Each structure stands twice: as C-alpha cells, then as structure tokens.
mmCIF file of C-alpha atoms in Angstrom:
data_model
loop_
_atom_site.group_PDB
_atom_site.id
_atom_site.type_symbol
_atom_site.label_atom_id
_atom_site.label_comp_id
_atom_site.label_asym_id
_atom_site.label_seq_id
_atom_site.Cartn_x
_atom_site.Cartn_y
_atom_site.Cartn_z
ATOM 1 C CA MET N 1 35.185 -1.558 -93.722
ATOM 2 C CA SER N 2 34.498 0.766 -90.816
ATOM 3 C CA THR N 3 31.139 0.632 -89.115
ATOM 4 C CA HIS N 4 31.754 3.908 -87.274
ATOM 5 C CA ASN N 5 28.642 6.086 -87.281
ATOM 6 C CA PRO N 6 29.512 9.804 -86.801
ATOM 7 C CA GLU N 7 25.927 10.677 -85.941
ATOM 8 C CA SER N 8 25.803 8.019 -83.258
ATOM 9 C CA THR N 9 29.053 9.219 -81.710
ATOM 10 C CA SER N 10 27.889 12.810 -81.804
ATOM 11 C CA GLY N 11 24.653 11.838 -80.132
ATOM 12 C CA GLU N 12 26.491 9.904 -77.449
ATOM 13 C CA ARG N 13 28.712 12.901 -76.780
ATOM 14 C CA LEU N 14 25.736 15.180 -76.538
ATOM 15 C CA LYS N 15 24.040 12.871 -74.059
ATOM 16 C CA SER N 16 27.158 12.546 -71.979
ATOM 17 C CA ALA N 17 27.583 16.326 -71.899
ATOM 18 C CA THR N 18 24.026 16.853 -70.690
ATOM 19 C CA PRO N 19 23.619 16.585 -66.898
ATOM 20 C CA ARG N 20 21.511 13.509 -66.172
ATOM 21 C CA ASP N 21 20.677 14.611 -62.662
ATOM 22 C CA PRO N 22 18.635 17.852 -62.542
ATOM 23 C CA ALA N 23 19.558 18.243 -58.888
ATOM 24 C CA ALA N 24 23.272 18.136 -59.772
ATOM 25 C CA SER N 25 22.735 20.727 -62.481
ATOM 26 C CA SER N 26 20.860 22.929 -60.046
ATOM 27 C CA GLY N 27 23.640 22.452 -57.510
ATOM 28 C CA ILE N 28 26.281 23.651 -59.957
ATOM 29 C CA ARG N 29 24.167 26.692 -60.799
ATOM 30 C CA ARG N 30 23.786 27.522 -57.110
ATOM 31 C CA ARG N 31 27.506 27.088 -56.440
ATOM 32 C CA LEU N 32 28.374 29.386 -59.336
ATOM 33 C CA LEU N 33 26.100 32.101 -57.973
ATOM 34 C CA ASP N 34 27.367 31.693 -54.413
ATOM 35 C CA GLU N 35 31.017 31.724 -55.438
ATOM 36 C CA ALA N 36 30.519 34.748 -57.707
ATOM 37 C CA ALA N 37 28.889 36.611 -54.813
ATOM 38 C CA ARG N 38 31.713 35.597 -52.475
ATOM 39 C CA MET N 39 34.397 36.791 -54.896
ATOM 40 C CA LEU N 40 32.575 40.048 -55.391
ATOM 41 C CA VAL N 41 32.110 40.744 -51.685
ATOM 42 C CA GLU N 42 35.482 39.499 -50.433
ATOM 43 C CA GLU N 43 37.790 40.337 -53.325
ATOM 44 C CA GLY N 44 36.045 43.024 -55.350
ATOM 45 C CA PRO N 45 34.873 43.265 -58.964
ATOM 46 C CA ALA N 46 38.337 42.764 -60.488
ATOM 47 C CA ALA N 47 38.550 39.252 -59.033
ATOM 48 C CA LEU N 48 35.505 37.920 -60.865
ATOM 49 C CA SER N 49 36.324 35.972 -64.016
ATOM 50 C CA SER N 50 34.822 32.870 -65.590
ATOM 51 C CA ARG N 51 38.123 30.986 -65.320
ATOM 52 C CA ARG N 52 38.548 31.602 -61.602
ATOM 53 C CA LEU N 53 34.881 30.993 -60.959
ATOM 54 C CA VAL N 54 34.593 27.561 -62.574
ATOM 55 C CA LYS N 55 37.887 26.450 -61.073
ATOM 56 C CA ALA N 56 36.604 27.333 -57.604
ATOM 57 C CA VAL N 57 33.421 25.291 -57.990
ATOM 58 C CA GLY N 58 34.963 22.391 -59.934
ATOM 59 C CA ALA N 59 33.006 22.928 -63.157
ATOM 60 C CA SER N 60 33.863 23.607 -66.778
ATOM 61 C CA THR N 61 33.648 27.013 -68.406
ATOM 62 C CA MET N 62 30.678 25.700 -70.374
ATOM 63 C CA ALA N 63 28.687 25.563 -67.122
ATOM 64 C CA VAL N 64 28.534 29.368 -67.060
ATOM 65 C CA TYR N 65 27.057 29.463 -70.553
ATOM 66 C CA THR N 66 24.751 26.511 -69.938
ATOM 67 C CA HIS N 67 23.158 28.075 -66.873
ATOM 68 C CA PHE N 68 23.430 31.808 -67.534
ATOM 69 C CA GLY N 69 24.191 32.318 -71.224
ATOM 70 C CA SER N 70 27.251 34.474 -70.490
ATOM 71 C CA MET N 71 29.270 35.991 -67.654
ATOM 72 C CA PRO N 72 27.183 39.183 -67.801
ATOM 73 C CA GLY N 73 24.116 36.949 -67.484
ATOM 74 C CA LEU N 74 25.552 35.336 -64.364
ATOM 75 C CA VAL N 75 26.442 38.740 -62.912
ATOM 76 C CA ARG N 76 22.899 39.953 -63.573
ATOM 77 C CA GLU N 77 21.538 37.106 -61.448
ATOM 78 C CA VAL N 78 24.058 37.854 -58.700
ATOM 79 C CA MET N 79 22.850 41.446 -58.798
ATOM 80 C CA GLN N 80 19.237 40.287 -58.729
ATOM 81 C CA GLU N 81 20.010 38.436 -55.521
ATOM 82 C CA GLY N 82 21.727 41.557 -54.208
ATOM 83 C CA PHE N 83 18.599 43.587 -54.897
ATOM 84 C CA ASP N 84 16.543 40.871 -53.213
ATOM 85 C CA ARG N 85 18.719 40.990 -50.075
ATOM 86 C CA PHE N 86 18.469 44.774 -50.019
ATOM 87 C CA GLN N 87 14.698 44.625 -50.321
ATOM 88 C CA ALA N 88 14.501 41.958 -47.599
ATOM 89 C CA ARG N 89 16.229 44.336 -45.163
ATOM 90 C CA VAL N 90 13.829 47.131 -46.045
ATOM 91 C CA GLU N 91 10.753 44.896 -45.830
ATOM 92 C CA GLN N 92 11.610 43.963 -42.239
ATOM 93 C CA VAL N 93 11.329 47.544 -41.001
ATOM 94 C CA HIS N 94 7.552 48.065 -40.987
ATOM 95 C CA PRO N 95 6.627 44.759 -39.267
ATOM 96 C CA ALA N 96 9.398 45.281 -36.717
ATOM 97 C CA ILE N 97 8.149 48.667 -35.537
ATOM 98 C CA GLY N 98 4.441 47.836 -35.758
ATOM 99 C CA PRO N 99 1.502 48.991 -37.888
ATOM 100 C CA ASP N 100 0.720 52.073 -35.774
ATOM 101 C CA ALA N 101 4.283 53.333 -35.471
ATOM 102 C CA ASP N 102 5.332 56.937 -35.818
ATOM 103 C CA PRO N 103 5.805 57.337 -39.616
ATOM 104 C CA VAL N 104 8.808 59.664 -39.243
ATOM 105 C CA LEU N 105 10.436 57.058 -37.000
ATOM 106 C CA GLU N 106 9.717 54.458 -39.691
ATOM 107 C CA LEU N 107 11.260 56.654 -42.366
ATOM 108 C CA ALA N 108 14.424 56.976 -40.267
ATOM 109 C CA ALA N 109 14.487 53.202 -39.719
ATOM 110 C CA LEU N 110 14.257 52.633 -43.470
ATOM 111 C CA CYS N 111 17.223 54.930 -44.004
ATOM 112 C CA ARG N 112 19.140 53.033 -41.326
ATOM 113 C CA ALA N 113 18.411 49.784 -43.216
ATOM 114 C CA TYR N 114 19.732 51.409 -46.409
ATOM 115 C CA GLN N 115 23.009 52.392 -44.764
ATOM 116 C CA GLU N 116 23.380 49.009 -43.068
ATOM 117 C CA PHE N 117 23.092 47.236 -46.410
ATOM 118 C CA ALA N 118 25.584 49.587 -48.062
ATOM 119 C CA GLN N 119 28.117 48.952 -45.286
ATOM 120 C CA ALA N 120 27.472 45.206 -44.963
ATOM 121 C CA GLU N 121 27.845 44.516 -48.699
ATOM 122 C CA PRO N 122 29.966 47.377 -50.054
ATOM 123 C CA GLU N 123 31.101 45.660 -53.253
ATOM 124 C CA VAL N 124 27.587 44.525 -54.138
ATOM 125 C CA TYR N 125 26.262 47.991 -53.311
ATOM 126 C CA ALA N 126 28.921 49.554 -55.522
ATOM 127 C CA VAL N 127 27.727 47.518 -58.497
ATOM 128 C CA LEU N 128 24.033 48.064 -57.746
ATOM 129 C CA PHE N 129 24.248 51.819 -57.226
ATOM 130 C CA GLY N 130 27.823 53.003 -57.514
ATOM 131 C CA GLY N 131 28.506 52.670 -61.221
ATOM 132 C CA SER N 132 31.050 49.842 -60.919
ATOM 133 C CA THR N 133 31.118 47.331 -63.772
ATOM 134 C CA LEU N 134 32.434 43.787 -63.863
ATOM 135 C CA ALA N 135 32.761 40.866 -66.243
ATOM 136 C CA GLY N 136 31.326 42.955 -69.084
ATOM 137 C CA PHE N 137 28.115 43.641 -67.137
ATOM 138 C CA GLU N 138 26.563 47.085 -67.041
ATOM 139 C CA LEU N 139 23.257 48.021 -65.463
ATOM 140 C CA GLY N 140 20.442 48.693 -67.908
ATOM 141 C CA ASP N 141 17.129 50.450 -67.344
ATOM 142 C CA GLU N 142 15.433 47.158 -66.457
ATOM 143 C CA ASP N 143 18.089 46.458 -63.838
ATOM 144 C CA ARG N 144 17.660 49.944 -62.395
ATOM 145 C CA GLN N 145 13.945 49.310 -62.069
ATOM 146 C CA MET N 146 14.853 46.391 -59.794
ATOM 147 C CA GLY N 147 16.944 48.748 -57.683
ATOM 148 C CA THR N 148 14.421 51.546 -57.389
ATOM 149 C CA ARG N 149 11.529 49.251 -56.433
ATOM 150 C CA VAL N 150 12.646 49.595 -52.802
ATOM 151 C CA LEU N 151 11.682 53.270 -52.996
ATOM 152 C CA ARG N 152 8.052 52.335 -52.558
ATOM 153 C CA PHE N 153 8.700 51.678 -48.855
ATOM 154 C CA PRO N 154 9.973 55.186 -47.980
ATOM 155 C CA PHE N 155 7.435 56.581 -50.478
ATOM 156 C CA ASP N 156 4.614 54.991 -48.478
ATOM 157 C CA ALA N 157 6.154 56.189 -45.215
ATOM 158 C CA ILE N 158 6.331 59.764 -46.533
ATOM 159 C CA ARG N 159 2.675 59.607 -47.491
ATOM 160 C CA ARG N 160 1.823 58.355 -44.001
ATOM 161 C CA CYS N 161 3.807 61.263 -42.556
ATOM 162 C CA ALA N 162 1.592 63.646 -44.528
ATOM 163 C CA ALA N 163 -1.599 61.800 -43.548
ATOM 164 C CA ALA N 164 -0.593 61.997 -39.870
ATOM 165 C CA GLY N 165 -0.035 65.750 -40.093
ATOM 166 C CA ARG N 166 3.724 65.482 -39.592
ATOM 167 C CA PHE N 167 4.509 66.571 -43.162
ATOM 168 C CA ARG N 168 2.640 69.135 -45.220
ATOM 169 C CA ALA N 169 -0.467 67.789 -46.930
ATOM 170 C CA ASP N 170 0.627 69.162 -50.313
ATOM 171 C CA ILE N 171 4.033 67.454 -50.448
ATOM 172 C CA ASP N 172 5.138 65.655 -53.600
ATOM 173 C CA ALA N 173 5.999 62.222 -52.152
ATOM 174 C CA GLY N 174 7.594 61.075 -55.405
ATOM 175 C CA LEU N 175 9.972 64.021 -55.441
ATOM 176 C CA LEU N 176 10.774 63.747 -51.737
ATOM 177 C CA VAL N 177 11.601 60.059 -51.906
ATOM 178 C CA ARG N 178 14.033 60.709 -54.758
ATOM 179 C CA GLN N 179 15.670 63.516 -52.804
ATOM 180 C CA LEU N 180 16.025 61.158 -49.866
ATOM 181 C CA PHE N 181 17.482 58.452 -52.145
ATOM 182 C CA ALA N 182 20.081 60.936 -53.406
ATOM 183 C CA GLN N 183 21.031 61.851 -49.845
ATOM 184 C CA MET N 184 21.300 58.234 -48.708
ATOM 185 C CA HIS N 185 23.408 57.298 -51.720
ATOM 186 C CA GLY N 186 25.693 60.286 -51.238
ATOM 187 C CA LEU N 187 26.256 59.398 -47.594
ATOM 188 C CA ALA N 188 26.913 55.738 -48.447
ATOM 189 C CA GLN N 189 29.503 56.753 -51.040
ATOM 190 C CA LEU N 190 31.267 59.130 -48.644
ATOM 191 C CA ILE N 191 31.381 56.449 -45.966
ATOM 192 C CA ARG N 192 32.740 53.945 -48.475
ATOM 193 C CA THR N 193 35.549 56.235 -49.583
ATOM 194 C CA GLY N 194 36.455 57.417 -46.060
ATOM 195 C CA TYR N 195 35.403 61.032 -46.444
ATOM 196 C CA ILE N 196 33.513 61.302 -43.141
ATOM 197 C CA MET N 197 36.211 63.115 -41.200
ATOM 198 C CA GLY N 198 36.707 66.102 -38.913
ATOM 199 C CA GLY N 199 35.536 64.407 -35.724
ATOM 200 C CA TYR N 200 32.114 63.425 -37.078
ATOM 201 C CA GLU N 201 30.744 59.915 -37.381
ATOM 202 C CA PRO N 202 28.446 58.647 -40.181
ATOM 203 C CA ASN N 203 25.542 58.515 -37.741
ATOM 204 C CA ASP N 204 26.012 62.201 -36.926
ATOM 205 C CA LEU N 205 25.449 63.049 -40.570
ATOM 206 C CA LEU N 206 22.540 60.639 -40.889
ATOM 207 C CA VAL N 207 20.768 62.161 -37.875
ATOM 208 C CA GLY N 208 21.269 65.707 -39.130
ATOM 209 C CA MET N 209 20.213 64.908 -42.690
ATOM 210 C CA LEU N 210 17.018 63.160 -41.619
ATOM 211 C CA GLN N 211 16.035 65.796 -39.086
ATOM 212 C CA ASP N 212 16.531 68.565 -41.638
ATOM 213 C CA PHE N 213 14.639 66.515 -44.240
ATOM 214 C CA ALA N 214 11.656 66.056 -41.907
ATOM 215 C CA VAL N 215 11.570 69.715 -40.835
ATOM 216 C CA ALA N 216 11.781 70.895 -44.441
ATOM 217 C CA ALA N 217 8.812 68.612 -45.225
ATOM 218 C CA GLY N 218 6.747 70.243 -42.466
ATOM 219 C CA ASP N 219 7.616 68.520 -39.188
ATOM 220 C CA THR N 220 8.507 70.451 -36.042
ATOM 221 C CA PRO N 221 12.181 70.385 -34.960
ATOM 222 C CA ASP N 222 11.407 68.733 -31.615
ATOM 223 C CA GLN N 223 9.199 66.011 -33.102
ATOM 224 C CA ALA N 224 11.675 65.373 -35.912
ATOM 225 C CA ALA N 225 14.578 65.034 -33.474
ATOM 226 C CA ARG N 226 12.721 62.540 -31.248
ATOM 227 C CA SER N 227 11.451 60.416 -34.126
ATOM 228 C CA VAL N 228 14.717 60.313 -36.052
ATOM 229 C CA ARG N 229 16.804 59.348 -33.042
ATOM 230 C CA SER N 230 14.310 56.650 -32.081
ATOM 231 C CA GLY N 231 14.298 55.307 -35.634
ATOM 232 C CA LEU N 232 18.073 55.050 -35.751
ATOM 233 C CA THR N 233 18.499 53.146 -32.493
#
C-alpha cells in the first residue's frame, strides 16, 4: 500500500520553487531589468522577448511572471527607469548653473539635456515618447504622467524668465512649456531619422528654435542670443 502523500509532494515542490534567499531573488529581478534595458538600447524593441531575456540571465520564464506579472509589466519598469534617468539629467541642470543663473540660459540648458538624453538612449526615448511598442506594452495615461513630470523644470524656468523681466509678465507658462516640448520632440525625431540635412547641424536648429522661442515670449534678440548660446555650451 502506497504511503505517497500528494499534498506533501505538492508542498515540497512549492517550497523548492520559492527562492529561499531574498537577495538571490532580488538579484534575478535586477538582472532581468538590466538585460531588458540592454537589449532595448543595443538591439532595439524587436529584440526583446521573454525567451531571449531569461536565457541571457540564466533564469526560467516563470521569473518574469514572478517578479513583474507579465512582459508588459517588466517593460513598464524598464520604462520607469528610463523616465528616472531622463529626470536625473534634467535635475542636474539647475544646481550646475547656480541658483542666481540667467533663467533663459537655464531654459536652454534644460533643452540641451533633453536632446542629450534622446541621442544617448534613442531606443528608450522612442518607447517613452516616440510611439514605439514592444512586448505587448503600450503607454497609458499613467505612464505619460511619468514622462511629462519633467516639464515642471522648464515650466519653472519660464516663470523665472517672466519674473526677471525677460519674458512678458502675462505669458501662459503652461502653454509655452508644451510648445517647447513639441519643438524638442520634433527635433529629436528628425535627428533620429536623419532628416537634419542641407549643411545644417542639429545644434544650428536648436539655437535658432530657442532664440526665436525666447524672443516670441518677450526677450530681446541680443539677450536671447547670448543666453541661448551660453546655455548650450
């Protein structure tokens, strides 16, 4: 007569499938995120699949579901880290130029940080802002809120421009920052697809766009030119 206990065996299997070392579990989670980011940056969205990912880190497919619930869940966390890296670049601008800096110069420096991120991490940028999808993941409104939170930095700079008398006192800072966002995104996309041609460099367009933006907001051409060029160097 068999003494085999199905419940006991099932319990043993469950215990053996559960990581006993929290640090090891955390390490697998970190490796999955790092490898997913690497594939995305170095090979593009089409390269990212659960099969390739777990093979690269030496884990089972179940690890993706254990730590992230799904591949789209993993991609969302990769994107969250992308947003965090983008914000970190932007956050460095104000301390680097000092608390009493020319606000138009600061605005130009923020736009430089935007373009540097877009060029340094083009595949991540394309997913964050370019409409690319991967592994069944699509940006939702909550994800977009993560992306647009960086707008508060140029928004604050625009308000300081108005307070300093460089921009008109009656400007709509919320509207202006969205116009600037549209311009920065358009330039990033054109650079990405190689459409900056005809003897002009991306920086030529960036300088012209920002000078025109500042003058349209109320700055003088000479002041705008000096501040923008200083902010982009």
